Amino acid sequence: MFARLQAFHAPNARNPANAVADLPGFVGVAELDDRQGCATTLTLWRTRADAELLDERIAPIAPQAADDAVYEVDADVPGPSRRSPRAAFVGRFNGPVSLQQLTAARSRGERIGSLLAQLPGFVRLVVLWHPTERTMTVIHLAESEVVLHQITTLVTTTPLSPDEDPALLPGPDIVTRQEVGAYRWVSSETPPPR
């Protein structure tokens, strides 16, 4: 599975969720707003070609994104909540992320993801990997700000296992809190095995 992450400097300049959801290969969409006038659209697709063809397929209504990249979906972990999320954390690892850091992050992510999958009010965790730039973006979607706080507590208080090296798990370079507008997921597809 692949993702397209697009940032727009005007809150109303984004790809319309309804138009995106009708396209071939569509898996999911979440529209995020950072409350500072910037909007981000996350879309998930079955193939890289579907993700890359987004602008062409919705032209001429496609606005120009300030930042736009296609990522591999490293993890898609649905939570117990089936409600639409209202709040999100976006954590960015600017990289370049080393192979050792990536392996450690994946291992830690599996442990944390299994705990998050049981947290009431948790909607979804999506981990994006850009193999060329060697960057990672982690998006937590939740029903409310209260649940985001619980996610933070869970992530920061879960002890490292004996085989986890803290030097390989520095945490994200940037974390932003976002409001979630439109949200739609057609299935609980998981990425292909690595």
CSV table of C-alpha atoms in Angstrom, one decimal:
chain,number,residue,atom,x,y,z
A,1,MET,CA,0.0,0.0,0.0
A,2,PHE,CA,1.2,3.6,-0.7
A,3,ALA,CA,0.3,7.0,0.7
A,4,ARG,CA,0.3,10.5,-0.7
A,5,LEU,CA,1.0,13.2,1.9
A,6,GLN,CA,0.3,16.7,0.7
A,7,ALA,CA,0.6,20.0,2.6
A,8,PHE,CA,-1.2,23.1,1.6
A,9,HIS,CA,-0.5,26.6,3.0
A,10,ALA,CA,-4.2,27.6,2.9
A,11,PRO,CA,-6.8,25.7,4.9
A,12,ASN,CA,-9.3,25.6,2.0
A,13,ALA,CA,-6.8,24.6,-0.6
A,14,ARG,CA,-6.9,20.8,-0.5
A,15,ASN,CA,-8.0,18.0,-2.7
A,16,PRO,CA,-11.7,17.4,-2.0
A,17,ALA,CA,-12.1,14.1,0.0
A,18,ASN,CA,-15.3,13.1,-1.9
A,19,ALA,CA,-13.6,13.4,-5.3
A,20,VAL,CA,-10.5,11.4,-4.0
A,21,ALA,CA,-12.6,8.6,-2.5
A,22,ASP,CA,-14.2,7.8,-5.9
A,23,LEU,CA,-10.9,7.2,-7.6
A,24,PRO,CA,-9.5,3.8,-8.6
A,25,GLY,CA,-7.2,2.2,-5.9
A,26,PHE,CA,-8.5,4.4,-3.1
A,27,VAL,CA,-8.1,3.0,0.4
A,28,GLY,CA,-8.4,6.0,2.8
A,29,VAL,CA,-8.3,9.7,3.3
A,30,ALA,CA,-7.8,12.0,6.3
A,31,GLU,CA,-7.8,15.8,6.1
A,32,LEU,CA,-5.7,17.5,8.8
A,33,ASP,CA,-5.5,21.1,9.9
A,34,ASP,CA,-2.8,22.4,12.1
A,35,ARG,CA,-4.8,25.5,13.3
A,36,GLN,CA,-2.1,27.8,11.9
A,37,GLY,CA,-3.6,28.0,8.4
A,38,CYS,CA,-1.9,24.9,7.0
A,39,ALA,CA,-3.8,21.9,5.8
A,40,THR,CA,-2.5,18.4,5.1
A,41,THR,CA,-4.2,15.6,3.2
A,42,LEU,CA,-3.2,12.0,3.7
A,43,THR,CA,-4.5,9.6,1.1
A,44,LEU,CA,-3.8,5.8,0.9
A,45,TRP,CA,-3.8,3.8,-2.3
A,46,ARG,CA,-3.4,0.2,-3.3
A,47,THR,CA,-0.6,0.9,-5.8
A,48,ARG,CA,2.2,3.5,-6.3
A,49,ALA,CA,0.7,4.3,-9.7
A,50,ASP,CA,-2.7,5.1,-8.1
A,51,ALA,CA,-1.0,7.5,-5.6
A,52,GLU,CA,1.1,9.1,-8.4
A,53,LEU,CA,-1.9,9.6,-10.7
A,54,LEU,CA,-4.0,11.6,-8.1
A,55,ASP,CA,-3.4,15.1,-9.5
A,56,GLU,CA,-4.1,13.9,-13.1
A,57,ARG,CA,-7.3,12.2,-12.1
A,58,ILE,CA,-8.8,15.1,-10.3
A,59,ALA,CA,-7.6,17.9,-12.6
A,60,PRO,CA,-8.6,20.7,-13.0
A,61,ILE,CA,-9.8,20.9,-9.3
A,62,ALA,CA,-6.4,19.8,-7.9
A,63,PRO,CA,-4.8,22.7,-5.9
A,64,GLN,CA,-1.0,23.1,-5.9
A,65,ALA,CA,0.5,21.5,-2.8
A,66,ALA,CA,3.4,23.2,-1.0
A,67,ASP,CA,4.8,19.8,-0.1
A,68,ASP,CA,3.9,16.6,-1.8
A,69,ALA,CA,5.4,13.1,-1.6
A,70,VAL,CA,4.5,9.5,-2.1
A,71,TYR,CA,5.4,7.1,0.7
A,72,GLU,CA,5.3,3.4,1.3
A,73,VAL,CA,2.8,2.5,4.1
A,74,ASP,CA,5.0,0.8,6.6
A,75,ALA,CA,2.1,0.1,9.1
A,76,ASP,CA,-1.7,0.7,9.2
A,77,VAL,CA,-3.0,-0.3,12.6
A,78,PRO,CA,-6.7,0.2,13.2
A,79,GLY,CA,-7.9,0.9,16.7
A,80,PRO,CA,-11.0,-0.2,18.5
A,81,SER,CA,-12.9,3.0,17.7
A,82,ARG,CA,-15.1,3.0,14.6
A,83,ARG,CA,-15.9,6.6,15.0
A,84,SER,CA,-14.3,9.3,12.8
A,85,PRO,CA,-11.2,10.9,14.4
A,86,ARG,CA,-11.3,14.5,15.5
A,87,ALA,CA,-7.7,14.9,16.6
A,88,ALA,CA,-4.3,13.7,15.4
A,89,PHE,CA,-0.6,13.7,16.1
A,90,VAL,CA,1.8,13.9,13.2
A,91,GLY,CA,5.4,12.9,14.1
A,92,ARG,CA,8.2,13.5,11.5
A,93,PHE,CA,11.6,11.8,11.5
A,94,ASN,CA,13.6,14.0,9.1
A,95,GLY,CA,16.3,11.5,8.5
A,96,PRO,CA,18.3,10.1,7.0
A,97,VAL,CA,17.1,7.2,9.2
A,98,SER,CA,19.7,4.5,9.3
A,99,LEU,CA,18.9,0.8,8.7
A,100,GLN,CA,19.5,0.1,12.4
A,101,GLN,CA,17.2,2.9,13.5
A,102,LEU,CA,14.5,1.7,11.0
A,103,THR,CA,14.7,-1.8,12.4
A,104,ALA,CA,14.5,-0.6,16.0
A,105,ALA,CA,11.6,1.8,15.2
A,106,ARG,CA,9.7,-1.0,13.4
A,107,SER,CA,10.2,-3.4,16.4
A,108,ARG,CA,9.1,-0.7,18.9
A,109,GLY,CA,6.2,0.3,16.7
A,110,GLU,CA,4.9,-3.2,16.6
A,111,ARG,CA,4.9,-3.3,20.4
A,112,ILE,CA,3.3,0.2,20.8
A,113,GLY,CA,0.8,-0.5,18.0
A,114,SER,CA,-0.5,-3.6,19.7
A,115,LEU,CA,-1.1,-1.6,22.9
A,116,LEU,CA,-2.7,1.3,21.0
A,117,ALA,CA,-5.0,-1.1,19.2
A,118,GLN,CA,-6.7,-1.8,22.5
A,119,LEU,CA,-7.0,1.9,23.7
A,120,PRO,CA,-10.6,3.1,23.7
A,121,GLY,CA,-11.1,6.1,21.4
A,122,PHE,CA,-8.0,5.3,19.3
A,123,VAL,CA,-8.9,5.2,15.6
A,124,ARG,CA,-5.8,4.4,13.6
A,125,LEU,CA,-2.0,4.6,13.4
A,126,VAL,CA,-0.4,5.0,10.0
A,127,VAL,CA,3.4,4.8,9.6
A,128,LEU,CA,4.8,6.2,6.3
A,129,TRP,CA,8.3,5.4,5.0
A,130,HIS,CA,10.1,7.2,2.2
A,131,PRO,CA,12.9,4.9,1.2
A,132,THR,CA,14.7,7.4,-1.1
A,133,GLU,CA,14.8,10.2,1.4
A,134,ARG,CA,15.0,7.7,4.3
A,135,THR,CA,12.4,9.7,6.3
A,136,MET,CA,9.4,8.5,8.3
A,137,THR,CA,6.1,10.0,9.3
A,138,VAL,CA,3.9,8.6,12.0
A,139,ILE,CA,0.2,9.7,12.2
A,140,HIS,CA,-2.0,8.9,15.2
A,141,LEU,CA,-5.7,9.4,14.7
A,142,ALA,CA,-8.0,9.6,17.8
A,143,GLU,CA,-11.6,10.5,18.7
A,144,SER,CA,-10.5,13.4,20.9
A,145,GLU,CA,-7.7,15.5,22.5
A,146,VAL,CA,-8.2,13.4,25.7
A,147,VAL,CA,-7.3,10.2,23.7
A,148,LEU,CA,-4.3,12.0,22.2
A,149,HIS,CA,-3.1,12.6,25.7
A,150,GLN,CA,-3.6,9.0,26.5
A,151,ILE,CA,-1.6,8.0,23.4
A,152,THR,CA,1.3,10.3,24.5
A,153,THR,CA,1.2,8.7,28.0
A,154,LEU,CA,1.2,5.2,26.6
A,155,VAL,CA,4.0,5.9,24.1
A,156,THR,CA,6.3,7.7,26.6
A,157,THR,CA,5.7,5.4,29.6
A,158,THR,CA,6.0,2.0,27.9
A,159,PRO,CA,9.4,0.8,29.0
A,160,LEU,CA,12.0,-0.3,26.5
A,161,SER,CA,12.5,-4.0,26.2
A,162,PRO,CA,15.9,-5.4,27.1
A,163,ASP,CA,16.9,-5.7,23.4
A,164,GLU,CA,15.9,-2.1,22.6
A,165,ASP,CA,18.7,0.5,22.4
A,166,PRO,CA,17.6,4.0,23.3
A,167,ALA,CA,20.3,5.5,21.1
A,168,LEU,CA,18.4,4.0,18.1
A,169,LEU,CA,15.0,5.4,19.2
A,170,PRO,CA,15.5,9.2,19.5
A,171,GLY,CA,11.9,10.1,18.8
A,172,PRO,CA,10.5,12.3,16.1
A,173,ASP,CA,12.2,15.5,15.1
A,174,ILE,CA,8.9,17.4,14.8
A,175,VAL,CA,5.5,16.6,16.4
A,176,THR,CA,2.4,18.6,15.5
A,177,ARG,CA,-1.2,18.3,16.9
A,178,GLN,CA,-3.8,18.5,14.2
A,179,GLU,CA,-7.6,18.7,13.9
A,180,VAL,CA,-9.1,16.1,11.6
A,181,GLY,CA,-11.8,17.2,9.1
A,182,ALA,CA,-12.9,14.6,6.6
A,183,TYR,CA,-12.0,11.0,7.2
A,184,ARG,CA,-12.9,7.9,5.2
A,185,TRP,CA,-11.4,4.4,5.1
A,186,VAL,CA,-12.8,1.7,2.8
A,187,SER,CA,-11.1,-1.2,4.6
A,188,SER,CA,-8.6,-2.3,7.1
A,189,GLU,CA,-6.0,-3.3,4.5
A,190,THR,CA,-2.6,-3.9,5.7
A,191,PRO,CA,0.6,-3.3,3.8
A,192,PRO,CA,2.3,-6.3,2.1
A,193,PRO,CA,4.9,-8.2,4.1
A,194,ARG,CA,8.4,-6.6,4.1
